[in-house]
Coordinates of C-alpha atoms in Angstrom, one line a residue:
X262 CA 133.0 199.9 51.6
X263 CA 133.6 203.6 52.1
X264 CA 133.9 204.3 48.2
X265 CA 130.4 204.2 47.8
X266 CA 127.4 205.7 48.3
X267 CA 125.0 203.9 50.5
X268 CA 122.1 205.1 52.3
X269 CA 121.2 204.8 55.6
X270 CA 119.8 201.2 55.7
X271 CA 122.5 199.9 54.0
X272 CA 125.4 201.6 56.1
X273 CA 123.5 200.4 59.1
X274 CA 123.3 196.1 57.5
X275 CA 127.0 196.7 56.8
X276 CA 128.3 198.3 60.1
X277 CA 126.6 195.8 62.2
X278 CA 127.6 192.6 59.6
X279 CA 130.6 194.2 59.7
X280 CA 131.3 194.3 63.7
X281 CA 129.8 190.5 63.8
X282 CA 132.1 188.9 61.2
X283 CA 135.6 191.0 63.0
X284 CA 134.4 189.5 66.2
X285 CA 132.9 186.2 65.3
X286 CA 133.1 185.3 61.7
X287 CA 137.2 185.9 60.8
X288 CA 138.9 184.8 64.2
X289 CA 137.8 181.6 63.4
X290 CA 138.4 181.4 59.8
X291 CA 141.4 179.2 60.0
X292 CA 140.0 176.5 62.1
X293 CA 137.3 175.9 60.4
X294 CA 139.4 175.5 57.1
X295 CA 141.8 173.2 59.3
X296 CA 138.2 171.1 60.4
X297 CA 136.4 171.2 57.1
X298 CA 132.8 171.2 58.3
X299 CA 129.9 172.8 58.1
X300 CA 130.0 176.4 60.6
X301 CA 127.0 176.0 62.8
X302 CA 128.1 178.4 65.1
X303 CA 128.6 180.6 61.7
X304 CA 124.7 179.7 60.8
X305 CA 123.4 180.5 64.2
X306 CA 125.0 184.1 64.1
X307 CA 123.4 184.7 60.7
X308 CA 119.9 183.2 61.6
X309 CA 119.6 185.7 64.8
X310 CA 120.7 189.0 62.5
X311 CA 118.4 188.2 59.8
X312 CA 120.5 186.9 57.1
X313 CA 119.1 183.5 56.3
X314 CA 115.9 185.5 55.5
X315 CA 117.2 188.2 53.9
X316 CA 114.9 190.0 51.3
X317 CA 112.0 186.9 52.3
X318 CA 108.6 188.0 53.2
X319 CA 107.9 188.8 57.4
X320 CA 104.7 186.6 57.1
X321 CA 107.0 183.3 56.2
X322 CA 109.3 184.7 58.8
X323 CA 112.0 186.4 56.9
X324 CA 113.5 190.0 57.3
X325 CA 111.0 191.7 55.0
X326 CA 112.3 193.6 51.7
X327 CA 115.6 193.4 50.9
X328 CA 117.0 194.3 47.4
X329 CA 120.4 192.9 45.6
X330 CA 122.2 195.7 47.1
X331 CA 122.1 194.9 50.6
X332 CA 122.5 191.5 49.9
X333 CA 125.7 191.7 48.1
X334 CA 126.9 194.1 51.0
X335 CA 126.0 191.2 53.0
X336 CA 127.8 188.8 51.1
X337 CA 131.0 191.2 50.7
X338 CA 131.3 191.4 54.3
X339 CA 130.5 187.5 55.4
X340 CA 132.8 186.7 52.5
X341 CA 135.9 189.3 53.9
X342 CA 135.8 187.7 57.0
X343 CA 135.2 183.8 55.7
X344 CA 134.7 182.7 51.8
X345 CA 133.5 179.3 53.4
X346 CA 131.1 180.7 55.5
X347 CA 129.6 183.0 53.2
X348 CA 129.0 180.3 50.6
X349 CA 126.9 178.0 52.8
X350 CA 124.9 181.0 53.7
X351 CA 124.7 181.8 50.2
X352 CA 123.6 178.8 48.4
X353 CA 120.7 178.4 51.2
X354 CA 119.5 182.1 50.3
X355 CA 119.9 182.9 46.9
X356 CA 119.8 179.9 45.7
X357 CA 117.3 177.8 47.4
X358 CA 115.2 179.9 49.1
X359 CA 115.2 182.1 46.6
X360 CA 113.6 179.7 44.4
X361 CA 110.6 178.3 46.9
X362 CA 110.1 182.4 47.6
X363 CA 109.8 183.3 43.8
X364 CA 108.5 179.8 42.2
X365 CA 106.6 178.4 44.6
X366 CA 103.0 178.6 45.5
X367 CA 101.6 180.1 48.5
X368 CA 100.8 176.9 49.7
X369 CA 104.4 175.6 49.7
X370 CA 106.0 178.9 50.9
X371 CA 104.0 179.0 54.2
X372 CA 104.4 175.2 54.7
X373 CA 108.5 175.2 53.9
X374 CA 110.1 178.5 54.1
X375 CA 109.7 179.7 58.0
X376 CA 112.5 176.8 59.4
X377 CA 114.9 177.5 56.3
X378 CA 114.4 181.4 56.5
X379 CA 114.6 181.4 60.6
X380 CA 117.5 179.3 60.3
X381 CA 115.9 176.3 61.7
X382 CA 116.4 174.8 58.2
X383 CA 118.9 175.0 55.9
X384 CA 118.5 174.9 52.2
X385 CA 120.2 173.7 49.1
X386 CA 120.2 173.7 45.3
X387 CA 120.4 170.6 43.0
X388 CA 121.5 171.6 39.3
X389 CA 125.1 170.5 38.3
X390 CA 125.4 166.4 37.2
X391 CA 128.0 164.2 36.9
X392 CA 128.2 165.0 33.0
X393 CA 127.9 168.9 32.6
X394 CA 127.9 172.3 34.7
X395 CA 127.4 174.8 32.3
X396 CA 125.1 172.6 29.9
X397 CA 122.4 172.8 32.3
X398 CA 119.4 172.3 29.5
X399 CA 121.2 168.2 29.2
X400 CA 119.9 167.0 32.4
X401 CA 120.1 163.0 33.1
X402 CA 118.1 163.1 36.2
X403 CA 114.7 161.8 35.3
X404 CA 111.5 163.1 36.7
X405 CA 108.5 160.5 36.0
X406 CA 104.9 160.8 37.3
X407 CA 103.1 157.7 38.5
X408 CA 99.5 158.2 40.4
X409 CA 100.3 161.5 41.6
X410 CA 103.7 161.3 42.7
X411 CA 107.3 162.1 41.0
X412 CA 109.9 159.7 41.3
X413 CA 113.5 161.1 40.7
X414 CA 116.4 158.6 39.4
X415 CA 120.5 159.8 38.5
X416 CA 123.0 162.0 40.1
X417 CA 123.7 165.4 41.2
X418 CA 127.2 166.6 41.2
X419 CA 129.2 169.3 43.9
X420 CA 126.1 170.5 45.8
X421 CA 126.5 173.0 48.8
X422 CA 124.7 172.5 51.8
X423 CA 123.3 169.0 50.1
X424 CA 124.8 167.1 53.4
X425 CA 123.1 169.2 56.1
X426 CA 119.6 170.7 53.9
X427 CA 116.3 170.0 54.9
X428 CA 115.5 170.8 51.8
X429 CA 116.9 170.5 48.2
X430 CA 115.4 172.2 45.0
X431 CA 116.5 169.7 42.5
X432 CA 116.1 170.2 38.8
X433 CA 115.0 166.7 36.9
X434 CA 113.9 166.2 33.3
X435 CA 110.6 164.6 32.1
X436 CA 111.6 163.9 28.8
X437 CA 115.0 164.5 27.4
X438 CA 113.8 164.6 23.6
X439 CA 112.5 167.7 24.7
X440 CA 115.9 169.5 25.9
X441 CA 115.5 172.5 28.1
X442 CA 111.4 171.9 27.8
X443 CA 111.3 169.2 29.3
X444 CA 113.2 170.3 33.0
X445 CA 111.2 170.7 35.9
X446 CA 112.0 171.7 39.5
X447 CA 111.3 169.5 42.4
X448 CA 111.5 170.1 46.2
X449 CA 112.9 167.5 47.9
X450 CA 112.9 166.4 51.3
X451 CA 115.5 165.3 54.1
X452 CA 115.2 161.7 54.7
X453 CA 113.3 160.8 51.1
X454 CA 113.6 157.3 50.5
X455 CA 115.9 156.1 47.7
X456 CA 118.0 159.7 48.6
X457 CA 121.5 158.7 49.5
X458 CA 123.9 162.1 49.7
X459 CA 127.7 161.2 49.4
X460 CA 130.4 164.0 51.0
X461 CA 133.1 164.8 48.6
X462 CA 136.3 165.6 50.0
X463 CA 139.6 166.9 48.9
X464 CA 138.7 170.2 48.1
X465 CA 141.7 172.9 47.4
X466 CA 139.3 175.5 49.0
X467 CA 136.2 176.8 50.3
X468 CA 137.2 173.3 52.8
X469 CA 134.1 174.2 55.7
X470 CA 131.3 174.5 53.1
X471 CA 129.9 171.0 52.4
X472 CA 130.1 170.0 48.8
X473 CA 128.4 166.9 48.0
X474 CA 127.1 163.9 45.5
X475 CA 123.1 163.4 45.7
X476 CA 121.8 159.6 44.1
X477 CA 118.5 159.4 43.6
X478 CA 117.1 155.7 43.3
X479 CA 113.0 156.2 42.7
X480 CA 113.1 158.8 45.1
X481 CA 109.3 159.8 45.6
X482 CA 108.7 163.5 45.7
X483 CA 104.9 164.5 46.1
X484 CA 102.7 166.6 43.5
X485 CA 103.1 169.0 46.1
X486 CA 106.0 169.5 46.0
X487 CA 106.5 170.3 42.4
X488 CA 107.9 173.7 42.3
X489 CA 106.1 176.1 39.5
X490 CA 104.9 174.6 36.2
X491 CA 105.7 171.2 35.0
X492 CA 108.4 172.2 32.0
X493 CA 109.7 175.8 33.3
X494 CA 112.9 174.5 35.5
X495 CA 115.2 175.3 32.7
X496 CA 114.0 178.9 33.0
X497 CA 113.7 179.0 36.3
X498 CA 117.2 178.2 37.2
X499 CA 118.6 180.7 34.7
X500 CA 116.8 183.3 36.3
X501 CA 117.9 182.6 40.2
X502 CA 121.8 181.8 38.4
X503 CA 121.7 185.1 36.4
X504 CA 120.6 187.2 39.8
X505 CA 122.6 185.0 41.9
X506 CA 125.6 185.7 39.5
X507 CA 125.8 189.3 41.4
X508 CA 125.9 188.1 45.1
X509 CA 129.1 185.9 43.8
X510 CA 130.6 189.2 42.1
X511 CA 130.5 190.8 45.3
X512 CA 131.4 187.4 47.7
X513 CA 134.5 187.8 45.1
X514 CA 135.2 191.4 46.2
X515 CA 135.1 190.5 49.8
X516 CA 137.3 188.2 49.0
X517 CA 139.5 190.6 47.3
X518 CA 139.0 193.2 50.2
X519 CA 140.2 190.4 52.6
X520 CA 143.5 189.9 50.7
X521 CA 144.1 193.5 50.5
X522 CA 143.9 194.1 53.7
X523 CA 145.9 191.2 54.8
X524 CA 148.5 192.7 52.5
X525 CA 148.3 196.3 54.1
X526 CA 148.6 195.3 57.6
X527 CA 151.6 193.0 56.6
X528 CA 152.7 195.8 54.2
X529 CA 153.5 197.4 57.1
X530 CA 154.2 195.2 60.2
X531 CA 157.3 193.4 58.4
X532 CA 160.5 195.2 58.0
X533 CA 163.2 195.1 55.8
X534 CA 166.5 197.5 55.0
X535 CA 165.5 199.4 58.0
X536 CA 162.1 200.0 57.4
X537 CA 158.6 198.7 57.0
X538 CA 158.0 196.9 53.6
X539 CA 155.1 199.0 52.3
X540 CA 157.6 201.7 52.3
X541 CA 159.2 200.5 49.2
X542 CA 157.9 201.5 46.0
X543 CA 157.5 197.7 44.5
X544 CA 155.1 197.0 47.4
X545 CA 153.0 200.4 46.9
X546 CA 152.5 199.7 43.0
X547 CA 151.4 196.5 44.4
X548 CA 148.9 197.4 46.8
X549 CA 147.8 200.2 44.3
X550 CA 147.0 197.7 41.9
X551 CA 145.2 195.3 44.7
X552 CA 142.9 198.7 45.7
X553 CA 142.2 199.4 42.6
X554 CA 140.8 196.2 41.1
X555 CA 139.1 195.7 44.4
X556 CA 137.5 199.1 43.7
X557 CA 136.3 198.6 40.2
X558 CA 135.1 194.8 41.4
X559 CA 132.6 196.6 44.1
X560 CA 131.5 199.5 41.8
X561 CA 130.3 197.3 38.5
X562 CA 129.0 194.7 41.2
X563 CA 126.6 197.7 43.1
X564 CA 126.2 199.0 39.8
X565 CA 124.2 195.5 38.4
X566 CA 122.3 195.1 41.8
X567 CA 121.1 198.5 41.4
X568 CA 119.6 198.0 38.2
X569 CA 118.4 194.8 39.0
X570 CA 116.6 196.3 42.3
X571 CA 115.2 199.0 39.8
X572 CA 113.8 196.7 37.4
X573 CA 116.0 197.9 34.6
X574 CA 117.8 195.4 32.3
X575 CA 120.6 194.0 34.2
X576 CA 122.0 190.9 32.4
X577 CA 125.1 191.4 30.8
X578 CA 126.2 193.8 33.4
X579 CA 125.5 190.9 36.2
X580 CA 128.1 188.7 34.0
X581 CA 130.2 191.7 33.6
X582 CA 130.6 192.2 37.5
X583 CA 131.1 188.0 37.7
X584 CA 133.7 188.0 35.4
X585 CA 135.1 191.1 36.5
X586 CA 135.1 190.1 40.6
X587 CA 136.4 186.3 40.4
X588 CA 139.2 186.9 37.9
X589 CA 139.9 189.9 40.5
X590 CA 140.1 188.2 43.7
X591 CA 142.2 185.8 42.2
X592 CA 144.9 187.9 41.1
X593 CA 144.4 190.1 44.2
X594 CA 144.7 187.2 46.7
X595 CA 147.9 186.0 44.4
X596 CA 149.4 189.7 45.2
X597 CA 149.1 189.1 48.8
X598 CA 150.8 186.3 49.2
X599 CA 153.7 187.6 47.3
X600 CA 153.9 190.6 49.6
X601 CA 154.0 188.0 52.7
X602 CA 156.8 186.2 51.1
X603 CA 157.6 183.4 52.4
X604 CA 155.3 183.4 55.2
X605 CA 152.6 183.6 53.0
X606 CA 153.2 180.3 51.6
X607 CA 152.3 178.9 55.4
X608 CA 148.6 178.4 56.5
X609 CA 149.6 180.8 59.7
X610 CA 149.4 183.7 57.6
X611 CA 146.0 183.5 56.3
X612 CA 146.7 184.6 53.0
X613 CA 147.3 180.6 51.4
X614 CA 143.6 179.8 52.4
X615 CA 142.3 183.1 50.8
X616 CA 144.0 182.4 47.4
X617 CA 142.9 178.7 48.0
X618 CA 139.2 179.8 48.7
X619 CA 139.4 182.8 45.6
X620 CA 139.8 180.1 43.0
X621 CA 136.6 178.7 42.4
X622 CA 134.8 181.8 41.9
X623 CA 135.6 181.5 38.7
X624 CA 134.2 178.1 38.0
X625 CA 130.9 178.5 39.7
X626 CA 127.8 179.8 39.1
X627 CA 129.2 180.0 35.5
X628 CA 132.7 179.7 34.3
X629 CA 134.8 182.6 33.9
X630 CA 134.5 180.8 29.6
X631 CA 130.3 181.0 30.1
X632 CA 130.5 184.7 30.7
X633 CA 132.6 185.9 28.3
X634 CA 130.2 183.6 25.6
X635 CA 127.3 185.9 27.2
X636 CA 129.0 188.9 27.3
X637 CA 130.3 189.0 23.8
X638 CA 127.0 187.3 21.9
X639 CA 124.9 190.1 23.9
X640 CA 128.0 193.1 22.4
X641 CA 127.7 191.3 19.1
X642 CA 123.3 191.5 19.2
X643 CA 123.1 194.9 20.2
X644 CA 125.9 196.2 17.5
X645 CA 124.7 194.3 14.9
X646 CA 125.1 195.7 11.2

């Protein structure tokens, strides 16, 4: 990331991620797409630098205070070496554990976050149903209390990490006459009886990231382990989604970055009419174009963690850098496999499984359609006449 300014911390987290995803992370890239399964090796490098506990408090065992910038440097340079990795790593942190560390109570952060933030553990998040992604204030999971303990029935839909967690913040609903009032947030357990967790396969991308289908059949989950107030879930997963919406802007740029450089070394290793490729004028406008949008990806994406970390309103500029970074890496990643030519068409190039894993950034974590409604209704409120 040499076009921008970072200080000394943060050039010091993305040298050394950098050096650890070239050596350990990226060499392995295209096997673990080829396996489809979940990277422990991958996990076990980010537990011993820190990462699973990024930004989480020393005394639960995490790595102490760390804002949205150095986490979306983290996630830029986890995702240019491997988009699968990076989202198992992601949905644990900034999802998961991010909601225990900000919703939950003192009690439950000292009894469950040390084994998710050392790694020991991993985490996952339980939103999206069967029926609707977006629509998240229609849940049909019920949540109903009976002497003290919740018992969760219905379905959960394309949940990372669901397969391996040891923990699953799952959003139920109490009532659904009441809409969005009436979700709560629950943390369930491994092992929970009536929990049955079904793998999903056939994914275009993203292949060694689990993605599953949770069933809950009167699964008990203890008073203790409601997370926050009875009624808040609905506002408690906008606010992780709306933070998290920056780490995927910059996992998109990474993403980006990857195919540009993938281009740039090809750009110049393949020949043709006596000389390297990237000498020809169609292939500079090309990579031009790649280095540029990659470059205005990473600058609104810093630019929205920064005024998150400063406490300044930061909500249409988080779905401006979303929007921005997935459509990006997209077209990017498209761009690179045209410069490989045919070659690129083949998984031995690299550059199929990068356009394959590119695609769903902008489905996640809120459709590309989601954050244009946001952006445009938030332009529309603050010009009003």
């Amino acid at each position: 990331m040499p076009d921008l300014i970072l200080n000394e911390e943060e050039q010091m987290l993305q040298t050394t991620l950098r050096d650890f995803v070239d050596r350990e992370i990226a060499p392995k890239a295209k096997e673990s797409d080829e396996r489809g399964e979940f990277q422990w090796d991958a996990w076990r490098g980010f537990a011993e630098l820190g990462l699973t506990g990024l930004g989480v408090d020393v005394k639960y065992g995490g790595s102490g205070p760390a804002g949205y910038r150095q986490v979306s440097i983290a996630a830029e340079e986890v995702a240019r070496g491997d988009a699968s990795a990076s989202v198992s790593w992601l949905a644990h942190l900034a999802l998961g554990v991010a909601s225990i560390d900000r919703f939950g109570s003192e009690e439950q952060k000292q009894r469950i976050l040390p084994p998710l933030v050392d790694g020991r553990g991993v985490a996952a998040f339980g939103l999206t149903e069967p029926g609707g992604g977006s629509d998240a204030a229609a849940l049909q999971t019920t949540a109903v209390e009976r002497d003290g303990t919740w018992f969760l029935n219905g379905s959960k839909m394309f949940i990372t990490n669901a397969s391996v967690a040891d923990d699953i913040v799952v959003f139920a609903t109490q009532d659904r006459n009441l809409g969005y009032k009436g979700v709560s947030a629950f943390i369930v357990e491994k092992g929970s009886p009536g929990l049955t967790i079904n793998p999903m396969h056939g994914k275009l991308g993203m292949r060694s990231s689990t993605t599953d289908e949770i069933v809950f059949q009167d699964t008990p989950v203890s008073s203790e382990n409601l997370l926050g107030e009875e009624g808040r879930g609905f506002n408690q997963a906008m606010e992780i989604l709306t933070s998290s919406r920056i780490i995927i802007a910059a996992q998109s740029t990474g993403i980006g970055q990857s195919a540009l450089e993938a281009a740039l070394r090809y750009a110049q290793q393949r020949h043709s009419f006596g000389q390297p490729i990237g000498q020809h004028q169609a292939i500079q406008f090309m990579l031009a174009d790649m280095a540029a949008e990659v470059h205005a990806a990473r600058v609104v994406t810093m630019n929205a963690a920064t005024l998150k970390d400063a406490g300044q309103p930061f909500l249409q500029e988080a779905s401006i850098a979303k929007l921005m970074a997935s459509e990006m890496c997209i077209r990017v990643a498209d761009k690179a496999l045209q410069i490989h030519g045919g070659s690129g068409y083949f998984q031995e190039a690299g550059v199929e499984r990068i356009l394959r894993d590119a695609r769903v950034t902008t489905i996640y974590e809120g459709t590309s359609e989601v954050q244009r409604l946001l952006i445009a209704r938030q332009l529309l409120k603050d010009y009003a006449i």
